[in-house]
């Protein structure tokens, strides 16, 4: 008989650390939710409920439909853009990639820990017989392009638009955030392509670390370096390369238009730079909320941006709610349908992750 356990028992100190971590996570989650609720209350504390019901009752549904069309259209353009990056590896249809994108967003709603790129990469890799690491790197490049284009749009906003006047310097804040985004994403893109050829060279520093990962996972990551290197790609065709950038710009235009349609539905019409400001401010609020793990960052950001532009509480709240509710419902519905049509489920993905960790 064995007189020792098959695996070492968990020490009391390790259990204590895990308990403290759970308490801290739970406490911060509750505090963050209260902070988010408090921010929304402060933003709309002068809300007139009778007037709010009047604004909702007079909504022009044609513009709400236009908003509903623009939400999946933005992601369809993302699917087309992703196709251009993947084309030299495999010419996958834009609709299939669109489905993977929506399925990834849906998965992130179920498990909100930033799994969207991994889920869509895994889904496409399964359906197309490709390496997950290869497809994942193409999603990374696609996101980096978005970040660089977004930084240039922030630059245009700072240079040419009249920004709202509030306590503090919004222009300076946007300048720092936009400049930081450009340096970050352009720098990361440069690093990827600079070290691409080092990933599968065992003698290089990067290659040694990749080889260590392959050994550490007991052979389940064999070929990781080659897969990553294969996914660091830019379209050979100049037209496709230009298309990637043009699609990223188009996505920002479509995203900006969503508050145009929401505003027209409730009788609000702003200037083009104002809508651009809402999109930029909302995006930065979402990024910051993810860093500090406060829920509803995009909702709070768009609400605050509308208030800075002088929109009345009732119209601002209805615009925010209709944009974010439509986005949530459409992404959940289309994402769930795309996942079902693929013949795969979140359970398959969880099993895949478990196998990698075993």
mmCIF file of C-alpha atoms in Angstrom:
data_model
loop_
_atom_site.group_PDB
_atom_site.id
_atom_site.type_symbol
_atom_site.label_atom_id
_atom_site.label_comp_id
_atom_site.label_asym_id
_atom_site.label_seq_id
_atom_site.Cartn_x
_atom_site.Cartn_y
_atom_site.Cartn_z
ATOM 1 C CA UNK A 1 0.000 0.000 0.000
ATOM 2 C CA UNK A 2 1.184 3.481 -0.783
ATOM 3 C CA UNK A 3 1.996 5.409 2.349
ATOM 4 C CA UNK A 4 2.095 8.800 0.625
ATOM 5 C CA UNK A 5 -0.454 10.725 -1.435
ATOM 6 C CA UNK A 6 -0.368 10.568 -5.235
ATOM 7 C CA UNK A 7 -0.200 14.350 -5.362
ATOM 8 C CA UNK A 8 1.043 16.708 -2.687
ATOM 9 C CA UNK A 9 -1.725 18.063 -0.466
ATOM 10 C CA UNK A 10 -2.578 21.687 -0.794
ATOM 11 C CA UNK A 11 -0.801 23.620 1.911
ATOM 12 C CA UNK A 12 -2.804 25.719 4.300
ATOM 13 C CA UNK A 13 -0.916 28.813 3.135
ATOM 14 C CA UNK A 14 -1.873 28.145 -0.508
ATOM 15 C CA UNK A 15 -5.507 27.608 0.479
ATOM 16 C CA UNK A 16 -5.397 30.806 2.513
ATOM 17 C CA UNK A 17 -4.014 32.777 -0.432
ATOM 18 C CA UNK A 18 -6.724 31.406 -2.700
ATOM 19 C CA UNK A 19 -9.393 32.360 -0.149
ATOM 20 C CA UNK A 20 -8.004 35.870 0.210
ATOM 21 C CA UNK A 21 -7.863 36.245 -3.565
ATOM 22 C CA UNK A 22 -11.508 35.165 -3.858
ATOM 23 C CA UNK A 23 -12.556 37.635 -1.144
ATOM 24 C CA UNK A 24 -10.623 40.444 -2.844
ATOM 25 C CA UNK A 25 -12.087 39.617 -6.270
ATOM 26 C CA UNK A 26 -15.640 39.424 -4.920
ATOM 27 C CA UNK A 27 -15.237 42.646 -2.915
ATOM 28 C CA UNK A 28 -13.827 44.536 -5.874
ATOM 29 C CA UNK A 29 -16.562 43.206 -8.201
ATOM 30 C CA UNK A 30 -19.251 44.484 -5.846
ATOM 31 C CA UNK A 31 -17.447 47.804 -5.347
ATOM 32 C CA UNK A 32 -16.922 48.219 -9.114
ATOM 33 C CA UNK A 33 -20.599 47.556 -9.800
ATOM 34 C CA UNK A 34 -21.552 50.149 -7.187
ATOM 35 C CA UNK A 35 -19.108 52.645 -8.698
ATOM 36 C CA UNK A 36 -20.601 52.084 -12.156
ATOM 37 C CA UNK A 37 -24.136 52.503 -10.810
ATOM 38 C CA UNK A 38 -23.066 55.631 -8.940
ATOM 39 C CA UNK A 39 -21.491 57.119 -12.072
ATOM 40 C CA UNK A 40 -24.698 56.561 -14.058
ATOM 41 C CA UNK A 41 -26.784 58.044 -11.225
ATOM 42 C CA UNK A 42 -24.615 61.179 -11.087
ATOM 43 C CA UNK A 43 -24.828 61.531 -14.867
ATOM 44 C CA UNK A 44 -28.648 61.270 -14.968
ATOM 45 C CA UNK A 45 -29.612 62.507 -11.490
ATOM 46 C CA UNK A 46 -31.841 65.242 -12.950
ATOM 47 C CA UNK A 47 -33.823 62.820 -15.095
ATOM 48 C CA UNK A 48 -37.507 63.683 -15.627
ATOM 49 C CA UNK A 49 -39.368 60.369 -15.895
ATOM 50 C CA UNK A 50 -42.503 61.883 -17.478
ATOM 51 C CA UNK A 51 -40.424 63.539 -20.184
ATOM 52 C CA UNK A 52 -38.385 60.332 -20.623
ATOM 53 C CA UNK A 53 -41.558 58.354 -21.406
ATOM 54 C CA UNK A 54 -42.572 61.059 -23.865
ATOM 55 C CA UNK A 55 -39.210 60.853 -25.652
ATOM 56 C CA UNK A 56 -39.452 57.061 -25.882
ATOM 57 C CA UNK A 57 -43.061 57.219 -27.106
ATOM 58 C CA UNK A 58 -42.119 59.584 -29.953
ATOM 59 C CA UNK A 59 -39.216 57.451 -31.203
ATOM 60 C CA UNK A 60 -38.924 57.134 -34.995
ATOM 61 C CA UNK A 61 -38.554 53.399 -35.540
ATOM 62 C CA UNK A 62 -37.067 53.740 -39.019
ATOM 63 C CA UNK A 63 -33.876 55.168 -37.536
ATOM 64 C CA UNK A 64 -33.838 52.411 -34.889
ATOM 65 C CA UNK A 65 -33.907 49.882 -37.735
ATOM 66 C CA UNK A 66 -31.002 51.711 -39.393
ATOM 67 C CA UNK A 67 -29.102 51.414 -36.110
ATOM 68 C CA UNK A 68 -29.881 47.698 -35.987
ATOM 69 C CA UNK A 69 -28.510 47.216 -39.503
ATOM 70 C CA UNK A 70 -25.308 49.134 -38.759
ATOM 71 C CA UNK A 71 -24.290 46.895 -35.835
ATOM 72 C CA UNK A 72 -23.842 43.595 -37.743
ATOM 73 C CA UNK A 73 -22.660 45.562 -40.800
ATOM 74 C CA UNK A 74 -19.658 46.804 -38.827
ATOM 75 C CA UNK A 75 -18.708 43.243 -37.943
ATOM 76 C CA UNK A 76 -19.314 42.042 -41.502
ATOM 77 C CA UNK A 77 -16.729 44.594 -42.610
ATOM 78 C CA UNK A 78 -14.427 43.196 -39.907
ATOM 79 C CA UNK A 79 -14.917 39.727 -41.370
ATOM 80 C CA UNK A 80 -14.018 41.028 -44.845
ATOM 81 C CA UNK A 81 -10.939 42.782 -43.441
ATOM 82 C CA UNK A 82 -9.846 39.608 -41.666
ATOM 83 C CA UNK A 83 -10.271 37.707 -44.950
ATOM 84 C CA UNK A 84 -7.741 40.022 -46.627
ATOM 85 C CA UNK A 85 -5.137 39.233 -43.952
ATOM 86 C CA UNK A 86 -5.818 35.489 -44.085
ATOM 87 C CA UNK A 87 -6.064 35.300 -47.875
ATOM 88 C CA UNK A 88 -2.458 34.246 -48.600
ATOM 89 C CA UNK A 89 -2.798 31.476 -46.005
ATOM 90 C CA UNK A 90 -6.294 30.395 -46.989
ATOM 91 C CA UNK A 91 -9.072 32.275 -48.838
ATOM 92 C CA UNK A 92 -11.881 31.866 -46.289
ATOM 93 C CA UNK A 93 -15.293 33.381 -47.022
ATOM 94 C CA UNK A 94 -16.185 36.680 -45.367
ATOM 95 C CA UNK A 95 -19.497 35.306 -44.059
ATOM 96 C CA UNK A 96 -17.746 32.424 -42.299
ATOM 97 C CA UNK A 97 -15.317 34.867 -40.687
ATOM 98 C CA UNK A 98 -18.206 37.177 -39.774
ATOM 99 C CA UNK A 99 -19.869 34.233 -38.012
ATOM 100 C CA UNK A 100 -16.667 33.476 -36.112
ATOM 101 C CA UNK A 101 -16.371 37.117 -35.027
ATOM 102 C CA UNK A 102 -19.946 37.177 -33.731
ATOM 103 C CA UNK A 103 -19.505 33.809 -32.006
ATOM 104 C CA UNK A 104 -16.408 35.204 -30.293
ATOM 105 C CA UNK A 105 -18.317 38.229 -29.003
ATOM 106 C CA UNK A 106 -21.120 35.963 -27.801
ATOM 107 C CA UNK A 107 -18.644 33.769 -25.923
ATOM 108 C CA UNK A 108 -17.183 36.860 -24.292
ATOM 109 C CA UNK A 109 -20.656 37.803 -23.061
ATOM 110 C CA UNK A 110 -20.932 34.411 -21.381
ATOM 111 C CA UNK A 111 -17.398 34.529 -19.947
ATOM 112 C CA UNK A 112 -16.327 38.211 -19.907
ATOM 113 C CA UNK A 113 -12.563 37.760 -19.628
ATOM 114 C CA UNK A 114 -11.453 38.886 -23.106
ATOM 115 C CA UNK A 115 -11.720 35.483 -24.806
ATOM 116 C CA UNK A 116 -13.257 36.814 -28.028
ATOM 117 C CA UNK A 117 -10.106 36.709 -30.243
ATOM 118 C CA UNK A 118 -9.143 33.261 -28.950
ATOM 119 C CA UNK A 119 -12.646 31.846 -29.486
ATOM 120 C CA UNK A 120 -12.926 33.077 -33.057
ATOM 121 C CA UNK A 121 -9.406 31.910 -33.856
ATOM 122 C CA UNK A 122 -10.167 28.489 -32.381
ATOM 123 C CA UNK A 123 -13.444 28.277 -34.288
ATOM 124 C CA UNK A 124 -11.916 29.148 -37.676
ATOM 125 C CA UNK A 125 -8.954 26.848 -37.039
ATOM 126 C CA UNK A 126 -11.292 23.936 -36.261
ATOM 127 C CA UNK A 127 -13.460 24.532 -39.320
ATOM 128 C CA UNK A 128 -10.558 25.106 -41.722
ATOM 129 C CA UNK A 129 -8.040 22.597 -40.356
ATOM 130 C CA UNK A 130 -5.491 25.268 -39.441
ATOM 131 C CA UNK A 131 -3.328 25.818 -36.373
ATOM 132 C CA UNK A 132 -5.029 27.897 -33.673
ATOM 133 C CA UNK A 133 -1.794 29.834 -33.081
ATOM 134 C CA UNK A 134 -1.629 30.811 -36.757
ATOM 135 C CA UNK A 135 -5.197 32.096 -36.908
ATOM 136 C CA UNK A 136 -4.832 33.832 -33.529
ATOM 137 C CA UNK A 137 -1.873 35.879 -34.763
ATOM 138 C CA UNK A 138 -3.911 37.104 -37.733
ATOM 139 C CA UNK A 139 -6.583 38.363 -35.301
ATOM 140 C CA UNK A 140 -3.844 40.148 -33.357
ATOM 141 C CA UNK A 141 -2.612 41.890 -36.513
ATOM 142 C CA UNK A 142 -6.190 42.835 -37.401
ATOM 143 C CA UNK A 143 -6.647 44.423 -33.959
ATOM 144 C CA UNK A 144 -3.311 46.248 -34.170
ATOM 145 C CA UNK A 145 -4.388 47.818 -37.463
ATOM 146 C CA UNK A 146 -7.597 48.971 -35.756
ATOM 147 C CA UNK A 147 -5.561 50.514 -32.945
ATOM 148 C CA UNK A 148 -3.285 52.415 -35.329
ATOM 149 C CA UNK A 149 -6.204 53.719 -37.417
ATOM 150 C CA UNK A 150 -8.045 54.729 -34.250
ATOM 151 C CA UNK A 151 -5.001 56.704 -33.075
ATOM 152 C CA UNK A 152 -4.950 58.647 -36.366
ATOM 153 C CA UNK A 153 -8.681 59.389 -36.008
ATOM 154 C CA UNK A 154 -8.016 60.744 -32.512
ATOM 155 C CA UNK A 155 -5.320 62.949 -34.045
ATOM 156 C CA UNK A 156 -7.801 64.337 -36.584
ATOM 157 C CA UNK A 157 -10.323 65.001 -33.822
ATOM 158 C CA UNK A 158 -7.749 66.850 -31.694
ATOM 159 C CA UNK A 159 -6.473 68.907 -34.625
ATOM 160 C CA UNK A 160 -9.677 69.981 -36.342
ATOM 161 C CA UNK A 161 -12.646 69.592 -33.951
ATOM 162 C CA UNK A 162 -13.961 71.984 -31.319
ATOM 163 C CA UNK A 163 -14.061 69.846 -28.180
ATOM 164 C CA UNK A 164 -16.486 70.355 -25.258
ATOM 165 C CA UNK A 165 -15.327 72.757 -22.556
ATOM 166 C CA UNK A 166 -15.189 71.151 -19.093
ATOM 167 C CA UNK A 167 -12.949 71.273 -16.040
ATOM 168 C CA UNK A 168 -9.625 69.779 -17.100
ATOM 169 C CA UNK A 169 -8.085 69.653 -20.557
ATOM 170 C CA UNK A 170 -9.884 67.063 -22.700
ATOM 171 C CA UNK A 171 -7.698 67.885 -25.692
ATOM 172 C CA UNK A 172 -4.531 67.165 -23.729
ATOM 173 C CA UNK A 173 -5.993 63.919 -22.366
ATOM 174 C CA UNK A 174 -7.017 62.739 -25.827
ATOM 175 C CA UNK A 175 -3.627 63.731 -27.201
ATOM 176 C CA UNK A 176 -1.850 61.619 -24.590
ATOM 177 C CA UNK A 177 -4.202 58.675 -25.061
ATOM 178 C CA UNK A 178 -4.071 58.819 -28.864
ATOM 179 C CA UNK A 179 -0.302 59.195 -28.939
ATOM 180 C CA UNK A 180 0.094 56.339 -26.494
ATOM 181 C CA UNK A 181 -2.174 54.128 -28.633
ATOM 182 C CA UNK A 182 -0.168 54.889 -31.769
ATOM 183 C CA UNK A 183 3.156 54.125 -30.107
ATOM 184 C CA UNK A 184 1.801 50.968 -28.477
ATOM 185 C CA UNK A 185 0.103 49.383 -31.478
ATOM 186 C CA UNK A 186 2.642 50.457 -34.089
ATOM 187 C CA UNK A 187 5.441 49.301 -31.783
ATOM 188 C CA UNK A 188 3.816 45.913 -31.165
ATOM 189 C CA UNK A 189 3.213 45.457 -34.889
ATOM 190 C CA UNK A 190 6.862 46.240 -35.562
ATOM 191 C CA UNK A 191 8.014 43.796 -32.871
ATOM 192 C CA UNK A 192 5.894 41.009 -34.366
ATOM 193 C CA UNK A 193 7.381 41.337 -37.835
ATOM 194 C CA UNK A 194 10.880 42.060 -36.511
ATOM 195 C CA UNK A 195 11.019 38.800 -34.541
ATOM 196 C CA UNK A 196 8.893 36.646 -36.845
ATOM 197 C CA UNK A 197 11.897 34.701 -38.124
ATOM 198 C CA UNK A 198 13.173 34.113 -34.570
ATOM 199 C CA UNK A 199 10.116 32.139 -33.463
ATOM 200 C CA UNK A 200 11.211 28.857 -35.026
ATOM 201 C CA UNK A 201 14.977 29.241 -34.561
ATOM 202 C CA UNK A 202 15.949 27.267 -31.423
ATOM 203 C CA UNK A 203 19.228 29.194 -31.030
ATOM 204 C CA UNK A 204 17.508 32.587 -30.652
ATOM 205 C CA UNK A 205 16.222 33.968 -27.346
ATOM 206 C CA UNK A 206 12.616 33.935 -28.580
ATOM 207 C CA UNK A 207 13.048 30.462 -30.071
ATOM 208 C CA UNK A 208 14.409 29.077 -26.796
ATOM 209 C CA UNK A 209 11.387 30.374 -24.895
ATOM 210 C CA UNK A 210 8.991 28.943 -27.468
ATOM 211 C CA UNK A 211 10.796 25.592 -27.224
ATOM 212 C CA UNK A 212 10.514 25.739 -23.420
ATOM 213 C CA UNK A 213 6.738 26.296 -23.726
ATOM 214 C CA UNK A 214 6.443 23.328 -26.068
ATOM 215 C CA UNK A 215 8.266 21.107 -23.561
ATOM 216 C CA UNK A 216 6.391 22.512 -20.561
ATOM 217 C CA UNK A 217 3.045 21.489 -22.073
ATOM 218 C CA UNK A 218 4.157 17.941 -22.668
ATOM 219 C CA UNK A 219 4.221 18.095 -26.435
ATOM 220 C CA UNK A 220 0.713 19.535 -26.898
ATOM 221 C CA UNK A 221 2.219 22.764 -28.240
ATOM 222 C CA UNK A 222 4.627 21.138 -30.692
ATOM 223 C CA UNK A 223 4.945 23.393 -33.717
ATOM 224 C CA UNK A 224 3.898 26.508 -31.781
ATOM 225 C CA UNK A 225 6.800 28.563 -33.130
ATOM 226 C CA UNK A 226 6.043 27.634 -36.731
ATOM 227 C CA UNK A 227 2.341 28.297 -36.217
ATOM 228 C CA UNK A 228 2.944 31.746 -34.720
ATOM 229 C CA UNK A 229 5.436 32.672 -37.419
ATOM 230 C CA UNK A 230 3.011 31.598 -40.151
ATOM 231 C CA UNK A 231 0.297 33.819 -38.677
ATOM 232 C CA UNK A 232 2.463 36.971 -38.725
ATOM 233 C CA UNK A 233 1.505 37.961 -42.229
ATOM 234 C CA UNK A 234 0.540 40.973 -44.303
ATOM 235 C CA UNK A 235 -1.261 40.699 -47.673
ATOM 236 C CA UNK A 236 1.133 40.289 -50.606
ATOM 237 C CA UNK A 237 -1.329 42.108 -52.843
ATOM 238 C CA UNK A 238 -1.124 45.882 -52.450
ATOM 239 C CA UNK A 239 -4.859 46.138 -53.103
ATOM 240 C CA UNK A 240 -5.612 43.771 -50.230
ATOM 241 C CA UNK A 241 -3.247 45.643 -47.926
ATOM 242 C CA UNK A 242 -4.999 48.907 -48.745
ATOM 243 C CA UNK A 243 -8.308 47.110 -48.256
ATOM 244 C CA UNK A 244 -7.350 46.155 -44.694
ATOM 245 C CA UNK A 245 -6.734 49.800 -43.812
ATOM 246 C CA UNK A 246 -9.811 51.020 -45.715
ATOM 247 C CA UNK A 247 -11.992 48.443 -43.944
ATOM 248 C CA UNK A 248 -10.683 49.567 -40.560
ATOM 249 C CA UNK A 249 -11.598 53.172 -41.416
ATOM 250 C CA UNK A 250 -15.021 52.046 -42.652
ATOM 251 C CA UNK A 251 -15.624 50.238 -39.367
ATOM 252 C CA UNK A 252 -14.955 53.436 -37.423
ATOM 253 C CA UNK A 253 -17.328 55.364 -39.688
ATOM 254 C CA UNK A 254 -20.075 52.766 -39.191
ATOM 255 C CA UNK A 255 -19.453 52.710 -35.435
ATOM 256 C CA UNK A 256 -19.708 56.511 -35.322
ATOM 257 C CA UNK A 257 -22.936 56.424 -37.340
ATOM 258 C CA UNK A 258 -24.693 54.352 -34.683
ATOM 259 C CA UNK A 259 -25.185 57.404 -32.486
ATOM 260 C CA UNK A 260 -26.344 59.333 -35.552
ATOM 261 C CA UNK A 261 -29.210 56.856 -36.054
ATOM 262 C CA UNK A 262 -29.954 56.727 -32.324
ATOM 263 C CA UNK A 263 -30.038 60.526 -32.138
ATOM 264 C CA UNK A 264 -32.308 60.882 -35.159
ATOM 265 C CA UNK A 265 -34.676 58.323 -33.601
ATOM 266 C CA UNK A 266 -35.165 60.686 -30.645
ATOM 267 C CA UNK A 267 -34.932 64.051 -32.411
ATOM 268 C CA UNK A 268 -31.231 64.800 -31.755
ATOM 269 C CA UNK A 269 -28.905 65.944 -34.535
ATOM 270 C CA UNK A 270 -25.290 66.891 -33.830
ATOM 271 C CA UNK A 271 -22.353 67.946 -35.993
ATOM 272 C CA UNK A 272 -20.049 65.276 -37.514
ATOM 273 C CA UNK A 273 -17.139 66.099 -35.129
ATOM 274 C CA UNK A 274 -19.506 65.657 -32.166
ATOM 275 C CA UNK A 275 -20.343 62.097 -33.226
ATOM 276 C CA UNK A 276 -16.650 61.406 -33.708
ATOM 277 C CA UNK A 277 -16.021 62.687 -30.180
ATOM 278 C CA UNK A 278 -18.681 60.322 -28.789
ATOM 279 C CA UNK A 279 -17.074 57.328 -30.526
ATOM 280 C CA UNK A 280 -13.563 58.218 -29.345
ATOM 281 C CA UNK A 281 -14.601 59.034 -25.782
ATOM 282 C CA UNK A 282 -16.660 55.839 -25.526
ATOM 283 C CA UNK A 283 -13.774 53.729 -26.828
ATOM 284 C CA UNK A 284 -11.308 55.151 -24.310
ATOM 285 C CA UNK A 285 -13.827 54.722 -21.482
ATOM 286 C CA UNK A 286 -14.240 51.059 -22.456
ATOM 287 C CA UNK A 287 -10.473 50.503 -22.485
ATOM 288 C CA UNK A 288 -9.998 52.174 -19.106
ATOM 289 C CA UNK A 289 -12.894 50.241 -17.545
ATOM 290 C CA UNK A 290 -11.318 46.954 -18.644
ATOM 291 C CA UNK A 291 -8.061 47.896 -16.943
ATOM 292 C CA UNK A 292 -9.765 48.649 -13.622
ATOM 293 C CA UNK A 293 -12.462 45.978 -14.129
ATOM 294 C CA UNK A 294 -15.470 48.279 -13.812
ATOM 295 C CA UNK A 295 -18.511 46.973 -15.738
ATOM 296 C CA UNK A 296 -20.405 49.071 -18.262
ATOM 297 C CA UNK A 297 -17.472 51.245 -19.296
ATOM 298 C CA UNK A 298 -18.824 51.910 -22.785
ATOM 299 C CA UNK A 299 -22.275 52.777 -21.399
ATOM 300 C CA UNK A 300 -20.820 55.212 -18.868
ATOM 301 C CA UNK A 301 -18.442 56.690 -21.466
ATOM 302 C CA UNK A 302 -21.103 57.316 -24.099
ATOM 303 C CA UNK A 303 -23.501 58.736 -21.498
ATOM 304 C CA UNK A 304 -20.866 61.134 -20.185
ATOM 305 C CA UNK A 305 -19.858 62.155 -23.732
ATOM 306 C CA UNK A 306 -23.468 63.017 -24.597
ATOM 307 C CA UNK A 307 -23.798 65.057 -21.424
ATOM 308 C CA UNK A 308 -20.598 66.949 -22.255
ATOM 309 C CA UNK A 309 -22.173 67.859 -25.595
ATOM 310 C CA UNK A 310 -25.180 69.350 -23.815
ATOM 311 C CA UNK A 311 -27.755 66.661 -24.643
ATOM 312 C CA UNK A 312 -30.695 66.588 -22.209
ATOM 313 C CA UNK A 313 -30.806 63.710 -19.748
ATOM 314 C CA UNK A 314 -33.852 62.091 -21.300
ATOM 315 C CA UNK A 315 -32.541 62.040 -24.884
ATOM 316 C CA UNK A 316 -29.038 61.067 -23.742
ATOM 317 C CA UNK A 317 -30.310 58.110 -21.714
ATOM 318 C CA UNK A 318 -32.561 56.804 -24.481
ATOM 319 C CA UNK A 319 -29.745 57.097 -27.038
ATOM 320 C CA UNK A 320 -27.322 55.225 -24.789
ATOM 321 C CA UNK A 321 -29.810 52.491 -23.951
ATOM 322 C CA UNK A 322 -30.978 51.878 -27.512
ATOM 323 C CA UNK A 323 -27.407 51.691 -28.897
ATOM 324 C CA UNK A 324 -26.096 49.331 -26.250
ATOM 325 C CA UNK A 325 -29.262 47.225 -25.940
ATOM 326 C CA UNK A 326 -29.423 46.741 -29.719
ATOM 327 C CA UNK A 327 -25.745 45.831 -29.799
ATOM 328 C CA UNK A 328 -26.118 43.315 -26.977
ATOM 329 C CA UNK A 329 -29.215 41.646 -28.416
ATOM 330 C CA UNK A 330 -27.958 41.441 -31.997
ATOM 331 C CA UNK A 331 -24.513 40.155 -31.060
ATOM 332 C CA UNK A 332 -25.987 37.600 -28.663
ATOM 333 C CA UNK A 333 -28.544 36.420 -31.196
ATOM 334 C CA UNK A 334 -26.290 36.280 -34.253
ATOM 335 C CA UNK A 335 -23.345 34.945 -32.232
ATOM 336 C CA UNK A 336 -25.375 32.107 -30.745
ATOM 337 C CA UNK A 337 -26.764 31.235 -34.185
ATOM 338 C CA UNK A 338 -23.280 31.281 -35.751
ATOM 339 C CA UNK A 339 -21.939 29.007 -33.036
ATOM 340 C CA UNK A 340 -24.860 26.604 -33.463
ATOM 341 C CA UNK A 341 -24.514 26.503 -37.267
ATOM 342 C CA UNK A 342 -20.805 25.723 -36.953
ATOM 343 C CA UNK A 343 -21.705 22.506 -35.132
ATOM 344 C CA UNK A 344 -19.449 23.493 -32.220
ATOM 345 C CA UNK A 345 -20.312 24.711 -28.751
ATOM 346 C CA UNK A 346 -18.745 26.578 -25.869
ATOM 347 C CA UNK A 347 -18.410 23.172 -24.199
ATOM 348 C CA UNK A 348 -16.093 22.088 -27.052
ATOM 349 C CA UNK A 349 -13.988 25.178 -26.438
ATOM 350 C CA UNK A 350 -13.842 24.550 -22.684
ATOM 351 C CA UNK A 351 -12.690 20.986 -23.367
ATOM 352 C CA UNK A 352 -10.000 22.320 -25.707
ATOM 353 C CA UNK A 353 -8.727 24.736 -23.047
ATOM 354 C CA UNK A 354 -8.768 21.944 -20.434
ATOM 355 C CA UNK A 355 -6.691 19.661 -22.661
ATOM 356 C CA UNK A 356 -4.075 22.397 -23.072
ATOM 357 C CA UNK A 357 -3.869 22.874 -19.320
ATOM 358 C CA UNK A 358 -3.792 19.186 -18.307
#
